[in-house]
CSV table of C-alpha atoms in Angstrom, one decimal:
chain,number,residue,atom,x,y,z
B,1,MET,CA,2.7,42.9,55.9
B,2,LYS,CA,3.3,44.7,58.8
B,3,MET,CA,0.6,43.5,61.5
B,4,LEU,CA,-1.0,47.0,61.8
B,5,ALA,CA,-0.6,48.3,58.7
B,6,GLY,CA,-2.8,51.5,57.8
B,7,LYS,CA,-4.4,51.5,61.2
B,8,ASN,CA,-4.5,54.6,63.5
B,9,ALA,CA,-3.7,54.1,67.0
B,10,VAL,CA,-4.3,56.4,70.1
B,11,VAL,CA,-2.0,55.3,72.8
B,12,THR,CA,-1.5,57.6,75.9
B,13,GLY,CA,1.9,57.9,78.5
B,14,CYS,CA,4.3,57.7,75.6
B,15,MET,CA,6.9,59.6,77.4
B,16,GLN,CA,8.8,56.4,78.6
B,17,GLY,CA,8.5,53.2,79.3
B,18,ILE,CA,6.4,51.2,78.4
B,19,GLY,CA,4.4,53.8,76.7
B,20,MET,CA,7.3,54.8,74.4
B,21,LYS,CA,8.0,51.2,73.6
B,22,THR,CA,4.5,51.1,72.6
B,23,MET,CA,4.2,54.0,70.6
B,24,GLU,CA,7.8,52.1,68.8
B,25,VAL,CA,6.3,49.1,67.8
B,26,PHE,CA,2.7,50.8,66.6
B,27,ALA,CA,5.0,52.7,64.1
B,28,GLN,CA,7.2,49.6,63.4
B,29,GLU,CA,4.3,48.0,62.2
B,30,GLY,CA,2.6,50.3,60.3
B,31,ALA,CA,0.4,52.2,62.5
B,32,ASN,CA,-0.2,55.9,62.7
B,33,VAL,CA,-0.1,57.3,66.4
B,34,TRP,CA,-1.5,60.1,69.0
B,35,ALA,CA,1.2,60.3,71.3
B,36,PHE,CA,-0.2,61.5,74.5
B,37,CYS,CA,2.4,62.5,76.9
B,38,TYR,CA,2.8,64.3,80.4
B,39,GLN,CA,5.6,66.7,78.7
B,40,PRO,CA,7.9,66.7,75.8
B,41,THR,CA,11.3,65.7,76.4
B,42,ASP,CA,14.8,65.8,74.4
B,43,GLU,CA,14.3,61.7,73.9
B,44,LEU,CA,11.1,61.4,73.0
B,45,THR,CA,11.6,64.3,70.0
B,46,ALA,CA,14.0,62.2,68.2
B,47,LYS,CA,12.0,59.8,69.0
B,48,ILE,CA,9.2,60.3,67.0
B,49,GLN,CA,11.1,62.1,64.4
B,50,SER,CA,13.6,59.0,63.8
B,51,LEU,CA,10.3,56.5,63.8
B,52,GLN,CA,8.6,59.0,61.4
B,53,GLU,CA,11.4,58.5,58.4
B,54,GLU,CA,11.8,55.2,59.2
B,55,CYS,CA,8.5,53.7,59.4
B,56,GLY,CA,6.3,56.0,57.0
B,57,VAL,CA,4.1,56.6,59.4
B,58,TRP,CA,2.8,59.6,60.9
B,59,ILE,CA,3.6,60.5,65.0
B,60,LYS,CA,1.0,63.2,66.4
B,61,PRO,CA,2.9,64.0,70.0
B,62,LEU,CA,0.3,66.0,72.2
B,63,TYR,CA,1.3,66.9,75.7
B,64,PHE,CA,-0.9,67.4,78.4
B,65,ASP,CA,-1.3,66.3,82.3
B,66,MET,CA,-4.1,63.0,82.5
B,67,ALA,CA,-4.6,64.6,86.2
B,68,ASP,CA,-6.1,67.5,84.8
B,69,ASP,CA,-9.8,66.9,82.9
B,70,GLU,CA,-10.0,69.7,81.3
B,71,ALA,CA,-6.8,69.8,79.2
B,72,THR,CA,-7.6,66.2,78.3
B,73,LYS,CA,-10.9,66.7,76.4
B,74,ALA,CA,-8.9,70.1,75.1
B,75,ALA,CA,-6.5,66.8,73.6
B,76,LEU,CA,-8.7,64.8,72.5
B,77,LYS,CA,-10.6,67.3,70.6
B,78,GLN,CA,-7.2,68.0,68.7
B,79,VAL,CA,-8.1,64.4,68.0
B,80,MET,CA,-11.5,64.4,66.6
B,81,ALA,CA,-10.7,68.1,64.9
B,82,ASP,CA,-8.1,65.3,62.5
B,83,LYS,CA,-11.2,63.5,61.4
B,84,LEU,CA,-9.5,60.4,60.7
B,85,PRO,CA,-10.9,56.7,62.1
B,86,ILE,CA,-9.3,55.4,65.0
B,87,ASP,CA,-8.4,51.7,65.2
B,88,ILE,CA,-6.7,51.1,68.3
B,89,LEU,CA,-7.0,53.0,71.3
B,90,ALA,CA,-3.6,51.5,74.0
B,91,ASN,CA,-4.5,52.9,77.5
B,92,VAL,CA,-0.9,53.0,78.8
B,93,ALA,CA,-0.2,55.9,80.8
B,94,GLY,CA,0.0,55.2,84.4
B,95,ILE,CA,1.3,56.2,88.1
B,96,THR,CA,2.0,54.1,91.3
B,97,HIS,CA,2.1,54.7,94.6
B,98,ASN,CA,4.3,52.7,96.9
B,99,ALA,CA,3.3,53.0,100.7
B,100,LEU,CA,1.4,50.3,102.9
B,101,PHE,CA,-2.1,51.0,103.5
B,102,HIS,CA,-2.4,52.7,106.8
B,103,MET,CA,0.6,55.1,105.1
B,104,THR,CA,-1.6,56.0,102.3
B,105,SER,CA,-3.3,59.3,102.8
B,106,MET,CA,-6.8,59.5,100.9
B,107,ASN,CA,-5.0,62.3,98.9
B,108,ASP,CA,-2.8,59.4,97.3
B,109,PHE,CA,-5.7,57.3,96.5
B,110,HIS,CA,-7.5,60.3,94.6
B,111,ARG,CA,-3.9,61.3,93.0
B,112,VAL,CA,-3.5,57.2,91.9
B,113,PHE,CA,-7.3,57.0,90.9
B,114,GLN,CA,-7.1,60.1,88.7
B,115,ILE,CA,-4.8,59.3,86.4
B,116,ASP,CA,-5.0,55.4,87.0
B,117,PHE,CA,-8.8,55.2,86.5
B,118,PHE,CA,-10.7,58.1,85.6
B,119,ALA,CA,-8.9,60.2,83.3
B,120,GLN,CA,-8.7,56.5,81.3
B,121,MET,CA,-12.7,56.3,81.6
B,122,LEU,CA,-12.6,60.1,80.0
B,123,ILE,CA,-10.4,58.6,77.5
B,124,THR,CA,-11.8,56.2,76.4
B,125,GLN,CA,-15.3,57.6,76.7
B,126,PHE,CA,-14.5,60.1,73.8
B,127,ILE,CA,-12.4,57.6,71.4
B,128,THR,CA,-14.8,54.4,71.6
B,129,LYS,CA,-17.2,57.4,70.5
B,130,LEU,CA,-15.5,57.6,67.6
B,131,MET,CA,-14.9,54.2,67.0
B,132,LEU,CA,-18.8,53.5,66.9
B,133,ARG,CA,-18.8,55.7,63.8
B,134,ASN,CA,-16.5,52.8,62.1
B,135,ARG,CA,-18.4,50.0,64.0
B,136,LYS,CA,-14.8,48.4,64.6
B,137,GLY,CA,-11.9,49.4,67.1
B,138,SER,CA,-9.9,47.3,70.0
B,139,VAL,CA,-9.5,49.0,73.3
B,140,ILE,CA,-6.4,47.9,75.0
B,141,PHE,CA,-6.4,48.5,78.9
B,142,ILE,CA,-2.4,48.4,81.0
B,143,SER,CA,-3.1,46.1,84.5
B,144,SER,CA,-1.2,45.1,86.7
B,145,ASP,CA,0.1,41.1,88.6
B,146,ALA,CA,-0.5,43.6,91.3
B,147,ALA,CA,-4.0,43.7,90.6
B,148,VAL,CA,-4.6,40.1,90.4
B,149,THR,CA,-2.6,38.4,93.0
B,150,GLY,CA,-2.5,42.0,95.2
B,151,ASN,CA,0.8,43.7,96.6
B,152,ALA,CA,1.3,44.2,100.0
B,153,GLY,CA,3.4,48.1,99.9
B,154,GLN,CA,0.8,49.1,96.7
B,155,ILE,CA,-2.8,49.8,97.9
B,156,ALA,CA,-3.8,52.4,95.7
B,157,TYR,CA,-2.1,51.1,92.3
B,158,SER,CA,-3.8,47.7,93.0
B,159,ALA,CA,-7.1,48.8,93.3
B,160,ALA,CA,-7.2,51.0,90.5
B,161,LYS,CA,-5.8,48.0,88.2
B,162,GLY,CA,-8.2,46.0,89.2
B,163,ALA,CA,-10.8,48.8,88.7
B,164,LEU,CA,-9.9,48.3,85.7
B,165,ILE,CA,-10.5,44.8,84.5
B,166,SER,CA,-13.6,45.3,85.8
B,167,ALA,CA,-14.1,48.4,83.4
B,168,MET,CA,-12.7,46.2,81.0
B,169,ARG,CA,-15.0,43.3,81.5
B,170,THR,CA,-18.6,45.6,81.7
B,171,LEU,CA,-17.1,47.7,78.3
B,172,SER,CA,-16.3,44.3,76.6
B,173,ALA,CA,-19.7,44.0,77.0
B,174,GLU,CA,-21.3,47.4,76.3
B,175,LEU,CA,-19.0,47.3,73.1
B,176,ALA,CA,-19.6,44.3,71.3
B,177,ASN,CA,-21.9,44.2,69.1
B,178,SER,CA,-21.0,47.3,67.9
B,179,GLY,CA,-17.8,45.6,66.4
B,180,ILE,CA,-15.2,47.4,69.3
B,181,ARG,CA,-12.6,44.5,71.4
B,182,VAL,CA,-11.8,45.8,75.1
B,183,ASN,CA,-8.9,43.8,76.5
B,184,ALA,CA,-6.0,44.4,79.2
B,185,VAL,CA,-2.7,43.2,79.5
B,186,ALA,CA,-1.5,42.2,83.0
B,187,PRO,CA,2.7,42.7,83.3
B,188,GLY,CA,4.7,41.4,86.0
B,189,VAL,CA,7.3,43.2,86.7
B,190,ILE,CA,8.6,45.3,83.7
B,191,ASP,CA,12.4,46.9,84.0
B,192,THR,CA,10.9,50.8,83.5
B,193,ALA,CA,11.9,53.9,86.1
B,194,MET,CA,8.1,52.9,87.9
B,195,THR,CA,9.9,49.6,88.9
B,196,GLN,CA,13.0,50.9,89.4
B,197,ALA,CA,11.8,52.9,92.5
B,198,LEU,CA,11.2,49.6,93.9
B,199,THR,CA,14.2,48.8,96.2
B,200,ASP,CA,15.9,45.6,95.0
B,201,GLU,CA,14.4,43.1,97.3
B,202,GLN,CA,11.3,44.0,97.0
B,203,ARG,CA,11.9,43.6,93.4
B,204,ASP,CA,13.3,40.2,93.5
B,205,LYS,CA,10.7,39.5,96.1
B,206,LEU,CA,8.3,39.9,92.8
B,207,LEU,CA,10.3,37.9,90.6
B,208,VAL,CA,10.5,34.6,93.3
B,209,SER,CA,7.2,33.6,91.3
B,210,ALA,CA,8.0,34.2,88.0
B,211,ASP,CA,9.3,31.2,86.3
B,212,ILE,CA,11.2,33.3,84.1
B,213,LYS,CA,13.7,34.4,85.9
B,214,ARG,CA,14.5,37.9,84.6
B,215,LEU,CA,12.4,41.3,84.7
B,216,GLY,CA,10.0,42.1,81.8
B,217,GLN,CA,11.5,44.3,79.5
B,218,PRO,CA,8.9,47.2,77.9
B,219,GLU,CA,9.1,45.6,74.3
B,220,ASP,CA,7.4,42.6,76.2
B,221,ILE,CA,4.7,44.8,76.6
B,222,ALA,CA,4.2,46.6,73.7
B,223,ASN,CA,3.7,43.1,71.3
B,224,ALA,CA,1.2,42.1,73.4
B,225,LEU,CA,-0.6,45.5,72.8
B,226,ALA,CA,0.2,45.0,68.9
B,227,PHE,CA,-1.3,41.5,69.2
B,228,LEU,CA,-4.4,42.7,70.8
B,229,GLY,CA,-4.7,45.5,68.7
B,230,SER,CA,-4.2,43.5,65.4
B,231,ASP,CA,-7.0,41.8,63.6
B,232,TYR,CA,-5.0,39.0,64.8
B,233,SER,CA,-6.8,39.0,68.2
B,234,SER,CA,-10.2,39.3,66.3
B,235,TYR,CA,-11.9,36.8,68.3
B,236,ILE,CA,-10.3,38.0,72.1
B,237,THR,CA,-12.3,40.3,74.0
B,238,GLY,CA,-13.0,41.0,77.6
B,239,GLN,CA,-9.8,38.9,78.0
B,240,LEU,CA,-6.9,40.3,80.9
B,241,LEU,CA,-3.4,39.1,79.1
B,242,ARG,CA,-1.0,37.9,81.6
B,243,VAL,CA,2.2,39.0,80.4
B,244,ASN,CA,4.6,38.4,83.6
B,245,GLY,CA,6.8,35.3,83.3
B,246,GLY,CA,4.8,32.8,84.4
B,247,CYS,CA,3.4,34.1,87.6
B,248,LYS,CA,1.3,32.7,89.5
X,1,MET,CA,-3.9,39.4,56.4
X,2,THR,CA,-2.7,36.3,56.8
X,3,MET,CA,1.3,37.3,55.5
X,4,ASN,CA,3.5,38.1,57.6
X,5,ALA,CA,7.0,36.8,58.6
X,6,MET,CA,6.6,36.4,62.1
X,7,LEU,CA,8.1,32.8,62.5
X,8,ASN,CA,10.7,32.9,59.4
X,9,GLY,CA,13.2,30.3,59.9
X,10,LYS,CA,11.0,28.8,62.8
X,11,ASN,CA,10.4,24.6,62.3
X,12,ALA,CA,7.4,23.8,63.9
X,13,ILE,CA,5.4,20.5,64.6
X,14,VAL,CA,2.2,20.7,64.3
X,15,THR,CA,-0.2,17.7,65.2
X,16,GLY,CA,-3.9,17.1,63.4
X,17,ALA,CA,-2.5,19.6,60.8
X,18,ASN,CA,-4.9,18.2,58.1
X,19,ARG,CA,-8.0,19.5,58.8
X,20,GLY,CA,-9.7,22.4,61.5
X,21,ILE,CA,-7.7,24.6,63.2
X,22,GLY,CA,-4.7,22.4,62.9
X,23,LEU,CA,-4.9,22.7,59.3
X,24,ALA,CA,-5.5,27.1,59.9
X,25,VAL,CA,-2.4,26.7,61.8
X,26,LEU,CA,-0.4,24.9,59.0
X,27,ARG,CA,-1.0,27.8,56.8
X,28,LEU,CA,-0.7,30.2,58.9
X,29,PHE,CA,2.4,29.5,59.7
X,30,ALA,CA,3.8,28.5,56.7
X,31,ALA,CA,2.6,32.1,55.5
X,32,SER,CA,4.5,33.0,58.2
X,33,GLY,CA,8.1,31.2,57.0
X,34,CYS,CA,7.8,28.6,59.4
X,35,ASN,CA,8.8,25.0,58.4
X,36,VAL,CA,6.2,22.5,59.7
X,37,TRP,CA,6.4,19.0,60.5
X,38,ALA,CA,2.5,18.3,60.0
X,39,CYS,CA,0.8,15.5,61.7
X,40,CYS,CA,-1.9,13.2,61.3
X,41,ARG,CA,-3.3,10.0,61.0
X,42,LYS,CA,-3.5,8.7,57.0
X,43,PRO,CA,-2.2,10.1,54.3
X,44,SER,CA,-5.1,11.8,52.0
X,45,GLU,CA,-4.8,12.9,48.5
X,46,ALA,CA,-6.1,16.3,49.4
X,47,PHE,CA,-3.9,16.9,52.0
X,48,THR,CA,-0.9,15.6,49.7
X,49,GLN,CA,-1.7,18.4,47.6
X,50,GLU,CA,-2.1,21.2,50.0
X,51,VAL,CA,1.2,20.4,51.1
X,52,ALA,CA,2.4,20.6,47.9
X,53,GLN,CA,0.8,24.1,46.8
X,54,LEU,CA,1.9,25.8,50.4
X,55,GLN,CA,5.7,24.6,50.4
X,56,GLU,CA,5.6,26.2,46.8
X,57,LYS,CA,3.7,29.4,47.9
X,58,HIS,CA,5.9,30.2,50.9
X,59,SER,CA,9.2,28.7,50.2
X,60,VAL,CA,9.3,25.9,53.4
X,61,TRP,CA,9.5,22.6,53.6
X,62,ILE,CA,6.4,21.2,55.1
X,63,GLU,CA,7.0,17.4,55.8
X,64,PRO,CA,4.0,14.9,56.2
X,65,VAL,CA,4.3,12.8,59.9
X,66,TYR,CA,2.0,10.2,59.6
X,67,PHE,CA,0.7,8.5,63.4
X,68,ASP,CA,-1.9,7.6,65.1
X,69,LEU,CA,-1.7,9.7,68.4
X,70,GLN,CA,-3.0,6.5,70.2
X,71,ASN,CA,-0.5,3.7,68.8
X,72,SER,CA,3.1,4.5,71.4
X,73,GLU,CA,5.2,2.6,68.4
X,74,GLU,CA,3.5,4.6,65.6
X,75,MET,CA,4.6,7.9,67.7
X,76,LYS,CA,7.8,6.5,68.3
X,77,SER,CA,8.6,5.9,64.7
X,78,ALA,CA,7.3,9.6,64.1
X,79,VAL,CA,9.3,11.2,66.8
X,80,LYS,CA,12.3,8.9,65.0
X,81,LEU,CA,11.4,10.5,61.9
X,82,ILE,CA,11.2,13.8,63.3
X,83,ARG,CA,14.7,13.2,64.6
X,84,GLU,CA,16.2,12.2,61.5
X,85,LYS,CA,15.7,15.0,59.8
X,86,LYS,CA,18.1,16.6,62.1
X,87,GLU,CA,16.6,20.2,62.5
X,88,LYS,CA,16.0,22.2,66.0
X,89,VAL,CA,12.1,22.1,66.4
X,90,ASP,CA,11.3,25.3,67.7
X,91,ILE,CA,7.7,24.9,68.5
X,92,LEU,CA,5.0,22.1,68.9
X,93,VAL,CA,1.5,22.7,68.6
X,94,ASN,CA,-0.2,20.0,70.2
X,95,ASN,CA,-3.9,20.7,68.6
X,96,ALA,CA,-4.9,16.9,67.7
X,97,GLY,CA,-7.8,15.8,69.9
X,98,ILE,CA,-11.0,13.6,69.9
X,99,GLU,CA,-14.6,15.4,70.6
X,100,GLN,CA,-17.1,13.3,73.1
X,101,LYS,CA,-20.9,12.5,71.5
X,102,GLY,CA,-22.8,14.6,73.9
X,103,SER,CA,-24.1,12.8,76.7
X,104,LEU,CA,-24.7,13.7,80.5
X,105,PHE,CA,-22.3,12.6,83.6
X,106,GLN,CA,-24.6,9.4,84.3
X,107,MET,CA,-24.7,8.5,80.4
X,108,THR,CA,-21.1,8.6,80.4
X,109,SER,CA,-19.1,5.1,80.6
X,110,THR,CA,-16.0,4.5,82.3
X,111,GLU,CA,-15.1,3.5,79.1
X,112,VAL,CA,-15.7,6.8,77.1
X,113,PHE,CA,-13.7,8.6,79.7
X,114,ARG,CA,-10.9,6.3,79.1
X,115,GLN,CA,-10.9,7.0,75.7
X,116,ILE,CA,-11.0,10.3,75.7
X,117,PHE,CA,-8.0,10.8,77.9
X,118,GLU,CA,-6.1,8.2,76.5
X,119,VAL,CA,-5.5,10.8,73.5
X,120,ASN,CA,-7.0,14.2,74.7
X,121,VAL,CA,-4.1,13.9,77.8
X,122,PHE,CA,-1.5,10.8,77.4
X,123,ALA,CA,-0.5,10.9,74.2
X,124,GLN,CA,0.0,15.1,74.2
X,125,ILE,CA,1.8,14.1,77.2
X,126,GLU,CA,3.5,11.3,75.6
X,127,PHE,CA,4.0,13.1,72.4
X,128,SER,CA,5.3,16.6,74.2
X,129,ARG,CA,8.2,14.3,76.5
X,130,TYR,CA,9.7,13.4,73.7
X,131,ILE,CA,9.5,16.8,72.0
X,132,THR,CA,10.2,18.9,74.6
X,133,ASN,CA,13.8,16.8,75.3
X,134,LEU,CA,14.8,17.9,71.8
X,135,MET,CA,14.0,21.4,72.4
X,136,MET,CA,15.3,21.2,75.7
X,137,ARG,CA,19.1,20.4,73.6
X,138,ASN,CA,18.5,23.8,72.1
X,139,ARG,CA,17.7,25.4,75.4
X,140,SER,CA,14.5,26.8,73.7
X,141,GLY,CA,11.4,26.5,72.3
X,142,SER,CA,7.6,27.2,72.5
X,143,VAL,CA,4.5,24.6,73.2
X,144,VAL,CA,1.4,25.8,72.7
X,145,ASN,CA,-1.7,23.2,74.0
X,146,LEU,CA,-5.4,23.3,72.6
X,147,ILE,CA,-7.8,23.7,75.7
X,148,SER,CA,-11.3,24.4,75.3
X,149,VAL,CA,-13.5,27.0,76.8
X,150,ALA,CA,-15.1,23.7,77.4
X,151,GLY,CA,-12.1,22.7,79.9
X,152,LEU,CA,-12.6,25.7,81.8
X,153,ASP,CA,-16.4,26.4,82.8
X,154,MET,CA,-18.0,23.1,82.7
X,155,THR,CA,-21.0,23.6,81.4
X,156,GLY,CA,-22.2,20.1,81.6
X,157,GLY,CA,-23.3,17.5,78.6
X,158,TYR,CA,-19.8,17.2,77.7
X,159,MET,CA,-17.8,16.1,80.9
X,160,ALA,CA,-15.6,13.3,79.8
X,161,TYR,CA,-14.0,16.1,77.1
X,162,SER,CA,-14.0,19.0,79.2
X,163,ALA,CA,-12.2,17.0,82.4
X,164,SER,CA,-9.6,16.1,80.0
X,165,LYS,CA,-9.1,20.2,78.2
X,166,ALA,CA,-8.9,20.7,82.4
X,167,ALA,CA,-6.4,18.5,82.8
X,168,MET,CA,-4.5,19.9,80.1
X,169,ALA,CA,-4.9,23.0,81.3
X,170,SER,CA,-3.1,22.2,84.3
X,171,VAL,CA,-0.6,20.0,82.4
X,172,THR,CA,0.1,23.3,80.6
X,173,LYS,CA,1.0,25.2,83.7
X,174,THR,CA,3.4,22.7,85.2
X,175,MET,CA,5.0,21.9,81.9
X,176,ALA,CA,5.7,25.7,82.1
X,177,ALA,CA,6.6,25.6,85.4
X,178,GLU,CA,9.2,22.7,85.0
X,179,LEU,CA,10.7,23.5,81.4
X,180,CYS,CA,11.2,27.1,81.6
X,181,SER,CA,14.6,26.8,83.5
X,182,TYR,CA,15.4,24.7,80.0
X,183,GLY,CA,13.9,28.1,77.9
X,184,ILE,CA,10.9,26.6,76.6
X,185,ARG,CA,7.7,27.9,77.7
X,186,VAL,CA,4.2,26.3,77.5
X,187,ASN,CA,1.0,28.3,77.1
X,188,GLY,CA,-2.7,26.8,76.1
X,189,VAL,CA,-5.2,28.4,74.6
X,190,ALA,CA,-8.6,28.5,74.6
X,191,PRO,CA,-11.0,28.2,71.9
X,192,GLY,CA,-14.9,29.3,71.6
X,193,ILE,CA,-16.5,27.4,69.3
X,194,ALA,CA,-15.1,27.6,65.9
X,195,GLN,CA,-16.2,26.3,62.2
X,196,THR,CA,-15.4,23.4,61.7
X,197,ASP,CA,-15.6,19.6,61.6
X,198,MET,CA,-15.1,18.9,65.5
X,199,ALA,CA,-17.9,22.0,66.1
X,200,MET,CA,-20.0,20.9,64.0
X,201,SER,CA,-20.3,17.5,65.5
X,202,LEU,CA,-21.8,19.1,68.3
X,203,THR,CA,-26.0,18.8,68.5
X,204,GLU,CA,-26.7,22.1,66.8
X,205,GLN,CA,-28.9,23.2,70.4
X,206,ALA,CA,-25.2,22.7,72.1
X,207,ARG,CA,-23.5,24.9,68.9
X,208,GLU,CA,-26.3,27.6,69.6
X,209,ASN,CA,-25.5,27.9,73.1
X,210,THR,CA,-22.1,28.4,73.1
X,211,LYS,CA,-22.8,31.1,70.5
X,212,ALA,CA,-25.4,32.9,72.4
X,213,ALA,CA,-22.7,32.9,75.3
X,214,SER,CA,-20.2,34.7,73.6
X,215,LEU,CA,-20.1,38.7,73.4
X,216,MET,CA,-19.5,38.8,69.7
X,217,GLN,CA,-22.9,36.1,68.9
X,218,ARG,CA,-21.1,34.2,66.1
X,219,ILE,CA,-18.4,31.5,65.5
X,220,ALA,CA,-15.0,32.1,65.1
X,221,ASP,CA,-13.1,31.5,61.7
X,222,PRO,CA,-10.1,28.6,62.2
X,223,GLU,CA,-8.1,31.2,61.5
X,224,GLU,CA,-9.0,33.9,64.1
X,225,ILE,CA,-7.6,30.9,66.4
X,226,ALA,CA,-4.5,30.6,64.7
X,227,THR,CA,-3.3,33.9,64.8
X,228,VAL,CA,-3.6,33.2,68.4
X,229,ILE,CA,-1.5,30.2,68.5
X,230,ARG,CA,0.8,31.9,66.4
X,231,PHE,CA,1.5,34.9,68.8
X,232,LEU,CA,2.1,32.5,71.6
X,233,ALA,CA,4.5,30.4,69.4
X,234,SER,CA,6.4,33.4,68.5
X,235,ASP,CA,9.1,35.4,70.0
X,236,ASP,CA,6.8,38.5,70.7
X,237,ALA,CA,5.5,36.1,73.6
X,238,SER,CA,9.2,35.6,75.2
X,239,TYR,CA,7.6,36.7,78.7
X,240,MET,CA,4.8,34.7,78.6
X,241,THR,CA,4.5,31.0,79.9
X,242,GLY,CA,2.4,28.6,82.1
X,243,GLN,CA,-1.2,30.8,80.4
X,244,ILE,CA,-4.2,30.1,78.9
X,245,VAL,CA,-5.2,32.6,76.7
X,246,ARG,CA,-9.1,32.7,75.7
X,247,ALA,CA,-10.1,33.3,72.2
X,248,ASP,CA,-14.0,32.8,72.7
X,249,GLY,CA,-15.4,35.7,71.0
X,250,GLY,CA,-15.5,37.1,74.6
X,251,MET,CA,-17.6,34.2,77.2
X,252,ALA,CA,-16.3,34.9,79.9
């Protein structure tokens, strides 16, 4: 039996990287997906098409910019209008801003926190309200190793990802008696467009402390999200799962 | 919910496979297509029947291996038996352990400390050394150690047990660092309280306290711990090593 058979999931950030891979793994494991994306691409449209045929699930793409709260609310209303139970929310979408503290403007901080924190809170509020009706659900955030250990040159990103860890723990406490589990995954250095923006030197430096001497693949994170989204983790809540090749 | 081919074609060693979490792991692994060397101290009719049923139902082989973790000679013979099967070992679940009768630090004799560490730490290390040596030849493997939230949170009253589990948390991380270059991942699971004989041996008060400390306000079904062990043992966790995953209903 597939891990997520018959479940309905919201996955954000499906346009590329970890989000797209999560949409793929969720579909392969039998879940229907509302795929939140920034904008359509040929690759994405083709992928959605082939996954639907191959896996016998539906995938509904919703295109909007998480910088725009009104657009986000409009997308959430579309999800509500489907009147289906929602089992999983995977908050994957995120942006980074690579700059030293003194080079990071307040505007940069606001921009990063809007996508990496505030928009996620907005989406999670809406979706967990729907989950409350069924008294079950699993919410997952993507934090980062940068939030756990800090990372020179990523002040805004690491701070926002750190805020997500706190929010995750508080939410897990608030929602536990409603049957909703809330966890987070902290990836190490994953091979995506986001880390390709780093210099080779920066990437190598990040990998020095890893035991497994390779970049993580989006699938490594997507598999962890599938596990935390599934009933196989039914006794896990309030946890930060580090998927980082053994970084300290 | 448990049927899933997640471990198809893999071979695993599970210690303490005749009851509690170990038995849940044995059942789940078999249902996931995994062959198992099922280790426990002594044969029993119920266990023999269970093994026969699981083999038939899931078309896997399960080989019972009987030895006492406290007996080095028995352990060596067990390893020999495992080696003689000439099958690769993909997974080791170090589940067997002993509990401690609740007593405060000042009331716990050094004798008790030694006895608990003998089984919960030294025997685990010795057995892991033998088995990871086999894994090294294939340059792949996954080890899952059973820690306990008691080894991470230290709430008092079970010092020898919790200190032994804390030692295993350290062992897990060091083993992960040392064995990684051989393709072997090492992780731990820290359960809260599960519906097992071991948990039932705790005082009613200790059990209630642990339950009350968890967000879910309930005790785990052993299967809920087994599914976490299976995830870490599987290739789905191929980028995870040196981690202790808490399956505790939300305690910290």
